[in-house]
XYZ file of C-alpha atoms in Angstrom:
188
model
C 1.064 -7.263 -12.286
C 2.752 -9.004 -9.228
C 5.652 -11.274 -10.637
C 6.483 -14.539 -8.974
C 9.836 -16.213 -8.726
C 9.933 -20.259 -8.498
C 12.196 -19.940 -5.374
C 12.974 -21.322 -2.060
C 13.024 -18.658 1.056
C 14.278 -19.437 4.065
C 13.127 -19.399 6.828
C 9.621 -19.588 5.064
C 7.342 -16.858 5.108
C 5.103 -19.545 8.201
C 8.261 -20.137 9.731
C 8.753 -16.158 10.165
C 4.851 -15.516 11.298
C 4.974 -18.414 13.755
C 7.810 -16.532 15.590
C 6.626 -13.074 15.056
C 2.542 -13.521 15.729
C 2.845 -14.693 19.292
C 4.809 -11.283 19.913
C 1.759 -9.676 18.929
C -0.769 -7.807 21.258
C -4.049 -9.210 19.207
C -2.838 -12.583 19.061
C -4.330 -15.242 21.150
C -3.472 -18.339 19.483
C -0.719 -21.034 21.102
C 2.727 -20.024 22.274
C 4.460 -21.769 19.384
C 2.202 -22.296 16.596
C 2.490 -24.253 13.689
C 0.197 -22.068 11.107
C -1.441 -23.140 7.303
C -2.481 -20.602 5.062
C -5.892 -19.721 4.438
C -5.743 -17.373 1.766
C -3.149 -14.685 0.537
C -3.202 -11.875 -2.400
C -1.040 -9.185 -3.283
C -0.845 -5.783 -4.699
C 1.817 -4.513 -6.359
C 4.547 -1.414 -5.754
C 4.072 0.746 -9.091
C 8.241 1.149 -8.503
C 8.634 -2.343 -8.774
C 10.816 -2.704 -5.330
C 9.007 -3.792 -2.653
C 6.931 -7.121 -2.448
C 3.332 -6.511 -1.216
C 1.753 -9.658 -0.011
C -1.389 -10.407 2.790
C -1.336 -13.473 4.314
C -4.557 -15.139 5.939
C -3.271 -17.646 8.604
C -4.248 -19.532 11.563
C -3.241 -22.282 13.550
C -3.495 -25.804 12.135
C -5.360 -27.329 14.655
C -7.807 -24.033 14.031
C -8.647 -20.980 16.114
C -9.027 -17.477 14.538
C -7.370 -16.357 11.199
C -4.779 -13.490 11.497
C -4.367 -11.177 8.755
C -0.833 -10.484 8.612
C 0.321 -8.281 5.593
C 3.991 -8.526 4.901
C 6.657 -6.706 2.455
C 9.649 -7.881 1.102
C 12.629 -5.617 1.030
C 15.968 -5.814 -0.526
C 17.409 -3.776 2.440
C 16.259 -2.423 5.931
C 13.562 0.272 6.227
C 14.030 2.665 8.913
C 11.095 2.758 11.624
C 9.247 -0.205 10.191
C 7.887 -3.404 12.105
C 10.588 -6.361 11.489
C 9.313 -9.302 11.047
C 12.511 -11.472 10.283
C 14.946 -11.867 7.306
C 15.368 -14.460 5.208
C 17.228 -15.797 2.076
C 15.284 -15.683 -1.279
C 17.258 -18.169 -3.516
C 16.316 -15.792 -6.741
C 16.474 -12.241 -5.140
C 19.177 -12.887 -2.109
C 18.683 -11.127 1.213
C 15.032 -10.182 2.190
C 13.723 -8.124 4.939
C 10.791 -8.794 5.981
C 8.487 -6.630 7.272
C 4.670 -6.075 9.028
C 3.384 -4.037 6.140
C 0.941 -1.782 8.571
C 4.306 -0.370 9.614
C 5.629 0.020 5.633
C 4.304 3.284 3.580
C 4.354 1.781 0.171
C 1.679 -1.081 1.545
C -0.102 1.430 3.143
C -0.601 3.492 -0.049
C -1.368 0.619 -2.009
C -4.141 -1.069 0.368
C -5.399 2.863 0.634
C -5.772 2.932 -2.985
C -7.543 -0.274 -3.300
C -10.278 0.712 -0.888
C -10.690 4.074 -1.737
C -10.909 2.785 -5.473
C -13.110 -0.293 -5.301
C -9.765 -1.982 -6.520
C -8.829 -5.755 -6.533
C -5.369 -7.396 -5.827
C -2.860 -7.721 -8.389
C -2.800 -10.156 -11.216
C -0.274 -12.416 -10.452
C 2.369 -14.384 -12.575
C 5.020 -17.056 -11.832
C 7.863 -17.540 -13.567
C 8.302 -21.270 -15.162
C 11.291 -23.330 -15.069
C 12.168 -22.095 -18.592
C 11.757 -18.351 -17.041
C 8.448 -18.115 -18.830
C 5.703 -15.913 -17.396
C 2.746 -18.069 -16.655
C -0.496 -16.756 -15.011
C -1.478 -17.660 -11.491
C -4.642 -17.613 -9.610
C -4.525 -15.474 -6.215
C -5.406 -17.829 -3.917
C -7.795 -14.909 -2.298
C -10.016 -12.191 -4.139
C -10.458 -8.748 -2.559
C -12.037 -6.045 -3.531
C -12.565 -1.914 -2.327
C -15.644 -0.827 -1.555
C -15.061 2.951 -2.737
C -15.582 4.606 -5.586
C -13.180 7.422 -5.425
C -11.437 8.167 -8.592
C -8.026 7.370 -8.718
C -6.285 10.997 -9.389
C -8.656 12.520 -6.239
C -8.111 10.255 -2.988
C -8.459 11.814 0.231
C -5.635 10.451 1.577
C -4.416 13.103 3.866
C -8.223 12.673 6.035
C -8.245 8.992 5.497
C -7.822 6.782 8.805
C -6.432 3.180 7.600
C -7.688 0.653 10.092
C -6.553 -3.051 9.255
C -8.452 -5.829 10.960
C -5.858 -8.211 12.423
C -8.242 -11.091 13.609
C -11.229 -12.212 11.111
C -14.277 -11.959 12.861
C -16.312 -12.854 9.539
C -18.315 -9.495 9.391
C -19.195 -8.668 5.599
C -20.666 -5.310 6.109
C -18.784 -1.951 6.701
C -19.612 1.186 7.792
C -17.434 3.524 5.222
C -14.849 2.291 2.471
C -13.434 -1.168 3.352
C -11.311 -3.931 1.805
C -13.557 -7.135 1.645
C -13.115 -10.601 0.894
C -15.223 -13.789 0.996
C -13.455 -14.250 4.759
C -15.419 -11.070 5.791
C -13.557 -7.047 6.207
C -9.976 -7.267 6.379
C -9.361 -2.964 6.275
C -11.291 0.198 6.809
C -11.154 3.541 5.989
C -12.126 6.213 8.416
C -12.761 9.888 7.869
C -13.475 10.092 4.297
């Protein structure tokens, strides 16, 4: 269960991505994009310490959809690619990383792909602190059929699709949505 807070994040996620995306080699949009969210989903961190969210964004004037997985941490993570830092009005300072470089996200993504998993159910706290179910902005599912305890993690090559092309078929296990393939696993 992904627990979300009614809170503000400064700078916001789209602001962080607008500054970070143009520095990526796979990005082909404007140098100073104004972004819109096309979809989003979350995975669970079994330890409950790391926020795991994937945002699908594009420039408001059109163009390709970019897959931008993020992790939110309460402390720096050595060796991970920092997207930026932000202040969360409930949780305090957050270090926001490109989730492709975060081992907690990679493990959750790989497990979802290989076991036929889906996005995490979401709950948001209301103004009284009560948890209220929230429908994710995008549904995803893994196409694999491995049992959860028998994942061939050591031999798996994880490929994150960064620019959606609408392809719906994958050779091998993949994470798919109505927008296309979001990630693939090779070598299993």
